[in-house]
mmCIF file of C-alpha atoms and ligand atoms in Angstrom:
data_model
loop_
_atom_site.group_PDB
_atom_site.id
_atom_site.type_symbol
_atom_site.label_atom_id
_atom_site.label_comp_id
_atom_site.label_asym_id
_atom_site.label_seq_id
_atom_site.Cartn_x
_atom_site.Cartn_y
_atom_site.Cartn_z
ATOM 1 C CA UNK A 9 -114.628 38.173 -9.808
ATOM 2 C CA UNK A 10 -115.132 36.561 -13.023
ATOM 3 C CA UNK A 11 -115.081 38.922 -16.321
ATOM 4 C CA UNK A 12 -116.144 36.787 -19.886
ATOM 5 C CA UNK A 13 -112.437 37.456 -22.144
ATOM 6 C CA UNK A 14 -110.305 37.722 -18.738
ATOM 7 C CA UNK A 15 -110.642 36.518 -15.689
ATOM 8 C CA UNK A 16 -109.514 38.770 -12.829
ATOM 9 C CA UNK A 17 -108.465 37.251 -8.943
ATOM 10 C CA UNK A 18 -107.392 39.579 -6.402
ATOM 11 C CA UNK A 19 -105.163 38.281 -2.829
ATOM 12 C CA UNK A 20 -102.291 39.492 -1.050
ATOM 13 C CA UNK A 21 -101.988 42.411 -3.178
ATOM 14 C CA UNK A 22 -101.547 40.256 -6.394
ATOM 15 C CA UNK A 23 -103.842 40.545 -9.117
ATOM 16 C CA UNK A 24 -104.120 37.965 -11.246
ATOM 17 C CA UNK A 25 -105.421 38.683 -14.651
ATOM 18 C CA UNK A 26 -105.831 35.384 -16.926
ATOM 19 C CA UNK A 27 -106.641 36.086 -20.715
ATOM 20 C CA UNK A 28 -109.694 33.956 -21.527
ATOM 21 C CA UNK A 29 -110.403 32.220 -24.774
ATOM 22 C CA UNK A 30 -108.427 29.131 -24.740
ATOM 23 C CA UNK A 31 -109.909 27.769 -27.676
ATOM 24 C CA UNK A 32 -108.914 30.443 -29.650
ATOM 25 C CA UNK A 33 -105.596 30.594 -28.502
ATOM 26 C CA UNK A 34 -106.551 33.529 -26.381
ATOM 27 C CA UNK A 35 -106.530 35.925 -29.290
ATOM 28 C CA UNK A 36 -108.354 39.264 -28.702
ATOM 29 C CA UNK A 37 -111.198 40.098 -29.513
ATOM 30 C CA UNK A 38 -112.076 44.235 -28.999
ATOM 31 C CA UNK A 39 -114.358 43.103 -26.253
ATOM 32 C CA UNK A 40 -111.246 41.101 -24.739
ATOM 33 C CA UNK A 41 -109.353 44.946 -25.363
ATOM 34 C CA UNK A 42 -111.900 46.477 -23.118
ATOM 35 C CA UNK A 43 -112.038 43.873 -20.218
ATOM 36 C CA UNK A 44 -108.221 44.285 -20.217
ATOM 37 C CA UNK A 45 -108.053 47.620 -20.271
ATOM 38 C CA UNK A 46 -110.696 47.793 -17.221
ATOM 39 C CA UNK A 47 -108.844 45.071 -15.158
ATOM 40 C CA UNK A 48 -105.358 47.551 -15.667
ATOM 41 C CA UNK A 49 -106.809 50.587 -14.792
ATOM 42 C CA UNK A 50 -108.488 49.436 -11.750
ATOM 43 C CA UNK A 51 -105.908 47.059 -10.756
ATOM 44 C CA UNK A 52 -103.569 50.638 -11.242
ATOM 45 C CA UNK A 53 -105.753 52.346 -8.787
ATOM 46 C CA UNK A 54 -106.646 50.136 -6.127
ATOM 47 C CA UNK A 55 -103.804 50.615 -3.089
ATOM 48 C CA UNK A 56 -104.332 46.824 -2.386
ATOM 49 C CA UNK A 57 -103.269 45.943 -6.125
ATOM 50 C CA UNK A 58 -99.188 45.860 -5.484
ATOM 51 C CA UNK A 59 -98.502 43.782 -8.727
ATOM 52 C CA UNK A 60 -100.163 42.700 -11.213
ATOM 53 C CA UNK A 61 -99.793 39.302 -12.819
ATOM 54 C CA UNK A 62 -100.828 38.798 -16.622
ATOM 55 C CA UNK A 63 -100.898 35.166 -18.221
ATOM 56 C CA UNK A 64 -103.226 32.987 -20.223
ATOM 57 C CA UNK A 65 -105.769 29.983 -19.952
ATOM 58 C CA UNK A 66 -105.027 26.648 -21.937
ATOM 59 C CA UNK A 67 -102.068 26.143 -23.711
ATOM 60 C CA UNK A 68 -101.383 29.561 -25.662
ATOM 61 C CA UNK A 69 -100.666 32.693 -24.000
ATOM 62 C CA UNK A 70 -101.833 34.630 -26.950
ATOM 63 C CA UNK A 71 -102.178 33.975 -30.494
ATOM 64 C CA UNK A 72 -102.443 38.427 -31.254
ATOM 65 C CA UNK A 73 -105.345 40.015 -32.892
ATOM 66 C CA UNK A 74 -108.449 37.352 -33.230
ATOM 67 C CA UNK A 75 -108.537 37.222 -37.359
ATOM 68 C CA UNK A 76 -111.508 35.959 -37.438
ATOM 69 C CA UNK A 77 -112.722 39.563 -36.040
ATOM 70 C CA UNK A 78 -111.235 41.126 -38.688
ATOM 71 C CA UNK A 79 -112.665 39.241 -41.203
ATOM 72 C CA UNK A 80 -111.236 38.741 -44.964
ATOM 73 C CA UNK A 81 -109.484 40.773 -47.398
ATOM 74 C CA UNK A 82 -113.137 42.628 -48.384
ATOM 75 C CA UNK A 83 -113.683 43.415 -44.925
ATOM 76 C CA UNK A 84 -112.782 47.152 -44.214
ATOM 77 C CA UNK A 85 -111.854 46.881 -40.850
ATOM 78 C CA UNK A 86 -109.208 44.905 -42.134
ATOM 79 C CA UNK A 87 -108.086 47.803 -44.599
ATOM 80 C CA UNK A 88 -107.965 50.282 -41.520
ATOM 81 C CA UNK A 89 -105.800 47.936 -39.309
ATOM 82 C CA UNK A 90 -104.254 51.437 -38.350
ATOM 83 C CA UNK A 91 -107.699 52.493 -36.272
ATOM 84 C CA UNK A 92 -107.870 49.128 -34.886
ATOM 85 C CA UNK A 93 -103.681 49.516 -33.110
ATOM 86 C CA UNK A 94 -105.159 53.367 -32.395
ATOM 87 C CA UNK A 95 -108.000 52.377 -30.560
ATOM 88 C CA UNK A 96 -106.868 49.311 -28.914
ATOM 89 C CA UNK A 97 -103.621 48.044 -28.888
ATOM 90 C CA UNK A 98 -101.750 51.541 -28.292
ATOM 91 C CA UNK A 99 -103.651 52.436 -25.623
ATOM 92 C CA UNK A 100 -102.992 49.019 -23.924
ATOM 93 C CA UNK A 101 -99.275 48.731 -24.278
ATOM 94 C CA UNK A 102 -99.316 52.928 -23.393
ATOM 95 C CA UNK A 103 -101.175 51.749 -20.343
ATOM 96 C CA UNK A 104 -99.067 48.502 -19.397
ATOM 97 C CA UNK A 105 -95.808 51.000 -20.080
ATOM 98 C CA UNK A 106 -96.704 53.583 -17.507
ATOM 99 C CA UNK A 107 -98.804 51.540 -15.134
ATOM 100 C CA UNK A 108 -97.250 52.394 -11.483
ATOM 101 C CA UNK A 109 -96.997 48.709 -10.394
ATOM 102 C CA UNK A 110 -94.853 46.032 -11.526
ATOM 103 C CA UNK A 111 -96.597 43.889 -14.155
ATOM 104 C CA UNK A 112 -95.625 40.444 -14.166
ATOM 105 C CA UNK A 113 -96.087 38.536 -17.386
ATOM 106 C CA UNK A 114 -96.401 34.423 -17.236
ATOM 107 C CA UNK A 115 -96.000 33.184 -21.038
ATOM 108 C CA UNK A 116 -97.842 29.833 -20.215
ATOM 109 C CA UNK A 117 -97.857 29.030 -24.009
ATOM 110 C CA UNK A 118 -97.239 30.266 -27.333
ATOM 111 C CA UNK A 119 -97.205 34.178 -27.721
ATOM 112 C CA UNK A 120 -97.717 35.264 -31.452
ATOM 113 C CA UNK A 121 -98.237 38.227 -33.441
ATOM 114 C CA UNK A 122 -99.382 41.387 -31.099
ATOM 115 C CA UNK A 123 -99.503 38.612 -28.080
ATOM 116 C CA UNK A 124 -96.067 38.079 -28.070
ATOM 117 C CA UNK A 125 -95.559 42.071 -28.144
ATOM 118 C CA UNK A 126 -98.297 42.174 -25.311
ATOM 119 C CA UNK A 127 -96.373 40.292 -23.318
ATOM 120 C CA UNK A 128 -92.791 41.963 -23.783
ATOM 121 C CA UNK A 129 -94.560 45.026 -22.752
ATOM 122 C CA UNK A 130 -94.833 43.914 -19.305
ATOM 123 C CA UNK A 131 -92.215 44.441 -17.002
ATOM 124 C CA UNK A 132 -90.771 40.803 -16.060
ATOM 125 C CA UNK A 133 -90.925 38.160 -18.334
ATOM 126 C CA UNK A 134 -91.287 34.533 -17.153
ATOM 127 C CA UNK A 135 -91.942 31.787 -19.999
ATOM 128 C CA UNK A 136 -92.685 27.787 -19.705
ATOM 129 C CA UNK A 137 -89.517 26.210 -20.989
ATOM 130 C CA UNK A 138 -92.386 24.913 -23.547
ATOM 131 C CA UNK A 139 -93.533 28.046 -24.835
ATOM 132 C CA UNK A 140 -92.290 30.660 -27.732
ATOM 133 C CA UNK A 141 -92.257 33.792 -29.152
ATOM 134 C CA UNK A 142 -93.212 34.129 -32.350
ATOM 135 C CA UNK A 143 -93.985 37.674 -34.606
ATOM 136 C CA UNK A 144 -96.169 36.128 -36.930
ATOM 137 C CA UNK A 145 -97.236 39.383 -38.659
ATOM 138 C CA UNK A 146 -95.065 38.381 -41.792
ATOM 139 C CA UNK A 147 -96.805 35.514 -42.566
ATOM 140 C CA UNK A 148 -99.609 37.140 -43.363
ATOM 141 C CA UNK A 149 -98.488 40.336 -44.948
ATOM 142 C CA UNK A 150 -97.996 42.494 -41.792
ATOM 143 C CA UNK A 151 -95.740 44.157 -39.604
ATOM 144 C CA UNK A 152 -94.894 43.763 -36.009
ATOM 145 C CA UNK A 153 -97.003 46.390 -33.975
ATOM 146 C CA UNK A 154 -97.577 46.785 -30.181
ATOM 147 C CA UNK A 155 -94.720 47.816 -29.454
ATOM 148 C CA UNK A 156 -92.540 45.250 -31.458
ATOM 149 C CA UNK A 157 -90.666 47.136 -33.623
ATOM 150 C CA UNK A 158 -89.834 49.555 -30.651
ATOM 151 C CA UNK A 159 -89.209 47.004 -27.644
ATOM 152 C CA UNK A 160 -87.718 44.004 -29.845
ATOM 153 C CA UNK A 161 -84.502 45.778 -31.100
ATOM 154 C CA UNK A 162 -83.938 47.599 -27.582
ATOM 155 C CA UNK A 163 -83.977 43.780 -26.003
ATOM 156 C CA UNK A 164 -82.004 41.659 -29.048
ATOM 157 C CA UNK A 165 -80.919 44.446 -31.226
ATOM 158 C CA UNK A 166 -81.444 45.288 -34.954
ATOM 159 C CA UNK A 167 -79.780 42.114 -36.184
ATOM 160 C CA UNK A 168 -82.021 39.549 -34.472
ATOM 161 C CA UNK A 169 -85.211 42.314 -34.192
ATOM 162 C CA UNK A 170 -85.203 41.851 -38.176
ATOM 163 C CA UNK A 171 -84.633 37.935 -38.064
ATOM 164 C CA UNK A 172 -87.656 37.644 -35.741
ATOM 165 C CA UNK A 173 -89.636 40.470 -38.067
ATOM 166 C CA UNK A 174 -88.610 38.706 -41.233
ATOM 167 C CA UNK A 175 -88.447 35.130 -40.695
ATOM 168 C CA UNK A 176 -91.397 34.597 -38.454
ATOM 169 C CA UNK A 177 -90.210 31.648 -37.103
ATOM 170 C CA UNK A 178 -91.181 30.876 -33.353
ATOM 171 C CA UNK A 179 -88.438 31.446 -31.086
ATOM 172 C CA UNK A 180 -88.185 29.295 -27.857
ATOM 173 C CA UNK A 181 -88.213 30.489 -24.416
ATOM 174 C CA UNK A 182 -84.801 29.480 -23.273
ATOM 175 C CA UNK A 183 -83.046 31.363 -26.548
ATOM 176 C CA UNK A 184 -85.022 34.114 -25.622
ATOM 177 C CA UNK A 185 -83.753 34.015 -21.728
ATOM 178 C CA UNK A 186 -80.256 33.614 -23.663
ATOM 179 C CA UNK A 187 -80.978 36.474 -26.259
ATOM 180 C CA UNK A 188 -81.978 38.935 -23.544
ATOM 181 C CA UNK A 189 -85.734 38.939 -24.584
ATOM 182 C CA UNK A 190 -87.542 37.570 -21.116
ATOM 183 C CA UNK A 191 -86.515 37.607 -17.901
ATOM 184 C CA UNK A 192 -86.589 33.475 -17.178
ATOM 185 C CA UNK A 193 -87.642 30.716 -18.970
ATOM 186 C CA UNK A 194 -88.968 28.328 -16.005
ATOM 187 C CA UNK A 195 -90.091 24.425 -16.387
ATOM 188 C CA UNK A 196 -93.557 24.312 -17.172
ATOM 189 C CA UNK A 197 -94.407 22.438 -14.164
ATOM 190 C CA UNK A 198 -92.494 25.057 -12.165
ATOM 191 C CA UNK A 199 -93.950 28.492 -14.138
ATOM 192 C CA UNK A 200 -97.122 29.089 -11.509
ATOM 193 C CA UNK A 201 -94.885 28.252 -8.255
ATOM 194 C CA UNK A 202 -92.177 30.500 -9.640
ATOM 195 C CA UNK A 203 -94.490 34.253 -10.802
ATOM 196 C CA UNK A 204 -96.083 33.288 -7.349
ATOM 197 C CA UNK A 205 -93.442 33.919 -5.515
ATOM 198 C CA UNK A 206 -91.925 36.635 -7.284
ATOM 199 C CA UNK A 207 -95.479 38.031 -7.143
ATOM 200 C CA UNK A 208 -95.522 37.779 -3.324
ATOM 201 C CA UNK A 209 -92.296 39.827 -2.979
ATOM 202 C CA UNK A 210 -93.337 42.645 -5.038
ATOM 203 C CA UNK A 211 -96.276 42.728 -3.523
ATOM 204 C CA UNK A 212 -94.288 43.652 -0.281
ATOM 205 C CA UNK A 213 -91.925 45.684 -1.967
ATOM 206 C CA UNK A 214 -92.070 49.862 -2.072
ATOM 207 C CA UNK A 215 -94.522 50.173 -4.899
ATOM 208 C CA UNK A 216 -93.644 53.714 -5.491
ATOM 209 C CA UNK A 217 -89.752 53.149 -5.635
ATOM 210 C CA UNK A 218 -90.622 50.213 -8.695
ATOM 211 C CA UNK A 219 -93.100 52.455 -10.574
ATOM 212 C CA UNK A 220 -90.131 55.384 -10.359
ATOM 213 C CA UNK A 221 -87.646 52.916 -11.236
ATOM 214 C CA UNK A 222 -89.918 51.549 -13.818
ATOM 215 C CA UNK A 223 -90.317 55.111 -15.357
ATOM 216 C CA UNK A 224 -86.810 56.127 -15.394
ATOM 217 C CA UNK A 225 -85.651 53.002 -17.472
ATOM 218 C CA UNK A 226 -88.364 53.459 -20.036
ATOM 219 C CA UNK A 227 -87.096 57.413 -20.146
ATOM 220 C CA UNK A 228 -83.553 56.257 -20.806
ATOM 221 C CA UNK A 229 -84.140 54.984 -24.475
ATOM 222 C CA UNK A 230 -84.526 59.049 -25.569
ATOM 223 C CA UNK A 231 -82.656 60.202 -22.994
ATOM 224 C CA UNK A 232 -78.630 61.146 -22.927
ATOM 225 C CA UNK A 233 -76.962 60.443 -19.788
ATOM 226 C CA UNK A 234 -76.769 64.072 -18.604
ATOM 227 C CA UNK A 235 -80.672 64.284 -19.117
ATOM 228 C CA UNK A 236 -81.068 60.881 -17.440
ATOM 229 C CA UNK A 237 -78.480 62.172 -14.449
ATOM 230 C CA UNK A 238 -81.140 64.952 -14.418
ATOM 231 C CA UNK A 239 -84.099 62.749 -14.016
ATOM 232 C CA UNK A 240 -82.708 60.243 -11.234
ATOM 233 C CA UNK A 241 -81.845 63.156 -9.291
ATOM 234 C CA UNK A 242 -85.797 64.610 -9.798
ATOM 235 C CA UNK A 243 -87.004 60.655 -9.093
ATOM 236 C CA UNK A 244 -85.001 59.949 -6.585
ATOM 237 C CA UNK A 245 -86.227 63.343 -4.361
ATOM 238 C CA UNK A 246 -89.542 61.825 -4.549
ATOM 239 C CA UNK A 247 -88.722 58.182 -3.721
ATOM 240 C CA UNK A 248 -86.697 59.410 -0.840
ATOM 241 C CA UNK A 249 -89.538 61.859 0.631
ATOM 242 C CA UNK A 250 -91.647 58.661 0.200
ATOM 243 C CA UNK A 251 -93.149 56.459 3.429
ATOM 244 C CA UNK A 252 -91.018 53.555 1.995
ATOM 245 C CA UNK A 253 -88.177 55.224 1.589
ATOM 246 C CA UNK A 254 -87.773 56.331 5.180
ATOM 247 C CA UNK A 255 -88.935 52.765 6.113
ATOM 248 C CA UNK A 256 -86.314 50.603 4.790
ATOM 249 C CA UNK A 257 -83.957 53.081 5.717
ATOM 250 C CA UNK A 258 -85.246 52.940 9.300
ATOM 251 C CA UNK A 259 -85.245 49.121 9.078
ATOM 252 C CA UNK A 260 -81.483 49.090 7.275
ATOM 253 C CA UNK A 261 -80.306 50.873 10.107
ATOM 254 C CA UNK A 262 -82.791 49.429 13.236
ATOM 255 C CA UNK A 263 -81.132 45.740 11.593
ATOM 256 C CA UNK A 264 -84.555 44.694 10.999
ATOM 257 C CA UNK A 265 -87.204 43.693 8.167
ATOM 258 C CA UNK A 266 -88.719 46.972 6.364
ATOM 259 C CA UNK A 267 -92.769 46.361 6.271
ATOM 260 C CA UNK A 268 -93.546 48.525 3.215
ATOM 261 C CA UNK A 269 -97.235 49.799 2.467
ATOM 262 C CA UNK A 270 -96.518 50.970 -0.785
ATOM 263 C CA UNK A 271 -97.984 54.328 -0.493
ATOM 264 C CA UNK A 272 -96.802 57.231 -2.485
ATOM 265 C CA UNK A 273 -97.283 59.806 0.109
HETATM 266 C C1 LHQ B 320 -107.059 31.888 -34.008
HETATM 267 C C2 LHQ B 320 -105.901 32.693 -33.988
HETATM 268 C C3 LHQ B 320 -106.021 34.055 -34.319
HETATM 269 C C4 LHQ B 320 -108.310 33.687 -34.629
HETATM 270 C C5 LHQ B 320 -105.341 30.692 -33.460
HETATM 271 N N1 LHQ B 320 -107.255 34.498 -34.637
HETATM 272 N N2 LHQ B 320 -108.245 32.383 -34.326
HETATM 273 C C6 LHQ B 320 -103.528 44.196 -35.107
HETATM 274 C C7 LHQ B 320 -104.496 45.048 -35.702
HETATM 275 C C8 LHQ B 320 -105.235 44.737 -36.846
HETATM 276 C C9 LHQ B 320 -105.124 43.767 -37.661
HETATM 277 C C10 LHQ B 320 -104.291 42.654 -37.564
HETATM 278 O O1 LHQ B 320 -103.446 42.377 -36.540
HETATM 279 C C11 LHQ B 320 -103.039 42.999 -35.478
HETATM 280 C C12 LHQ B 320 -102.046 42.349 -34.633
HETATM 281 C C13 LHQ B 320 -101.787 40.877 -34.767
HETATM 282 O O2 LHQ B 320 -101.707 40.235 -33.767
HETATM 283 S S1 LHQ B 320 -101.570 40.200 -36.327
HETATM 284 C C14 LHQ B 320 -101.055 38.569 -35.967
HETATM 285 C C15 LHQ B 320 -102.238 37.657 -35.613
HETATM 286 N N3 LHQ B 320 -101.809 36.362 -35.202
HETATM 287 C C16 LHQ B 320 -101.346 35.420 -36.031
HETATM 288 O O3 LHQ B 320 -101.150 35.617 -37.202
HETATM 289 C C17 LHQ B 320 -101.165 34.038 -35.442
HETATM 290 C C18 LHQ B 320 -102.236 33.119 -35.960
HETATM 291 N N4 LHQ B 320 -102.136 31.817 -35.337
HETATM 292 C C19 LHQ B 320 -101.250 30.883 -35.661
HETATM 293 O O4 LHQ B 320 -100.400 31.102 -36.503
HETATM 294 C C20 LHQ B 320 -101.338 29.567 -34.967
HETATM 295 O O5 LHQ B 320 -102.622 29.443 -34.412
HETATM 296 C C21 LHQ B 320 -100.283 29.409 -33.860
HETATM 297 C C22 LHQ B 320 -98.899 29.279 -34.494
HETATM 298 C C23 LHQ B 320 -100.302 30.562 -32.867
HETATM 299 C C24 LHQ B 320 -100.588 28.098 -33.077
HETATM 300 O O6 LHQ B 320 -100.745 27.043 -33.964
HETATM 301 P P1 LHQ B 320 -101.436 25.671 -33.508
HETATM 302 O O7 LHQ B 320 -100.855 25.272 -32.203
HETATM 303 O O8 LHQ B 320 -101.314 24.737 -34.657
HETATM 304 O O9 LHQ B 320 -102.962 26.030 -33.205
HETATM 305 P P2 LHQ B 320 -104.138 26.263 -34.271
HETATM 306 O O10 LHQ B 320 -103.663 27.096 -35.388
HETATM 307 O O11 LHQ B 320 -104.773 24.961 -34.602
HETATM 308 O O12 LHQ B 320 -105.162 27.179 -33.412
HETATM 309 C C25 LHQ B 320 -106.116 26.617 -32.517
HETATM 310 C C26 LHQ B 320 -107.409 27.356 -32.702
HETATM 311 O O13 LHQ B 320 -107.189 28.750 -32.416
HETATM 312 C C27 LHQ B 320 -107.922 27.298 -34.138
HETATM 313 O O14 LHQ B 320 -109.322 27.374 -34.088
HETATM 314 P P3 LHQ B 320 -110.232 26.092 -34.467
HETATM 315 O O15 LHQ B 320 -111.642 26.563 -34.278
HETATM 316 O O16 LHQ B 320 -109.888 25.728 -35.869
HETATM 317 O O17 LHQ B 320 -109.821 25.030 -33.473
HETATM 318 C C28 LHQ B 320 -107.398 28.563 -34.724
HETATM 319 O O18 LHQ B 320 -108.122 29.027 -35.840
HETATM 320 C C29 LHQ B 320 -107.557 29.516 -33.563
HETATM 321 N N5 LHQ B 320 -106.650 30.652 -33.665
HETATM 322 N N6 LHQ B 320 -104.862 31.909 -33.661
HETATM 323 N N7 LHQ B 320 -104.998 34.883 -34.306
#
């Protein structure tokens, strides 16, 4: 299936969803916004999706919000920057946050501005050793949004959040393995090979159990530890009662492979 901003491909319970514009750097466009949004939710409720897979085309991942869109210093959309996070990039990081399947995020290229916050929204971070990170809002006047100022002092902490805020400066993949920002950085020859076959093994894995395990660690950044004891307990009653669950259970104890469906219920 081939949208016009993002390309979507669908096998072995992967869904590959490839942001589209490579000649602007991939940066979105409200119409991009939409045919994201669309490929997320469906991808969220199709049983066959098991993972989803988010990367770009060319040689950015994402260079943030397209400027061009919202135009010059006259323009008023530019002026109400607020409506534009409200009615787009919120809802999408909101979405990414809570979708019940692992997202996968392959930083092919440069990520900048809400594009680099895009893709440390996502749930495992791979990044070509070539590519960086870079919160380019400063250089133009802004601050980090999509999530930055939230997710890049949980990963990094204040110290280094407010380097990255401030200074602007691209940072590379491999300091942000070391830093704690991504998962892996990978050799770009190596990046596709490598999400594949992480892809492939969540796509096998207990669905359910990742999107509960997904939802507790996101709960624990408000939560204390009694209120977070209280929540595993709640989480895990409904992981164990799950299909999956009693599989690999069976399978521990039968000394054989679990075959997971990922099914809730
Ligand atoms: C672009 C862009 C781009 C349009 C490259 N837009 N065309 C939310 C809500 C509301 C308001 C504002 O913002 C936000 C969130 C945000 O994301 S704000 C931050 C927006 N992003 C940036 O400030 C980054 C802008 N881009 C760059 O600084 C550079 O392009 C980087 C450092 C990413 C890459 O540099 P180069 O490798 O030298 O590539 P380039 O600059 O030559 O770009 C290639 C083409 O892509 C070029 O078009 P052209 O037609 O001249 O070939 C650029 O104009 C276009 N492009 N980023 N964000």
């Amino acid at each position: 299936m081939r949208g016009k901003t993002v390309l979507i491909a669908e096998s072995g319970g992967i869904t590959r969803l490839t942001l589209n514009r490579p000649d602007k750097l991939n940066a979105f466009t409200m119409e991009m916004h939409g045919e994201l949004r669309a490929a997320l939710e469906a991808a969220n409720a199709s049983p066959d999706c098991r993972v989803v897979v988010l990367t770009g085309a060319g040689r950015a991942f994402s260079a943030g919000q397209d400027l061009a869109e919202v135009g010059g210093p006259t323009d008023p959309a530019t002026s109400d920057a607020g409506s534009r996070l409200e009615s787009a990039y919120n809802p999408l990081i909101r979405l990414i946050a809570s979708l019940e399947k692992p997202v996968i995020c392959a930083v092919n290229g440069i990520a900048a501005g809400a594009g680099a916050n895009v893709a440390l929204a996502c749930d495992l971070v791979f990044a070509a050793r070539s590519a960086s990170f870079l919160q380019a809002f400063a250089r133009i006047g802004l601050v980090p949004d999509s999530g930055g100022t939230w997710t890049l002092p949980r990963l990094v902490g204040p110290a280094r959040a407010r380097g990255l805020a401030m200074l602007a400066e691209p940072l590379s993949a491999e300091k942000a393995e070391a830093w704690g920002l991504i998962w892996k950085a990978v050799d770009d020859d190596k990046l596709e090979a490598e999400v594949s076959a992480v892809a492939g093994k969540l796509a096998a894995a207990a669905t359910y159990g990742l999107a509960l395990s997904k939802q507790a660690i996101a709960a624990s950044s408000t939560n204390t530890l009694a209120r977070q004891l209280d929540l595993e307990r709640d989480l895990q009653r409904l992981a164990a009662a799950s299909p999956d669950a009693r599989e690999g259970i069976g399978a521990f104890l039968e000394k054989r492979p679990p075959r997971f469906t990922g099914r809730k219920s």
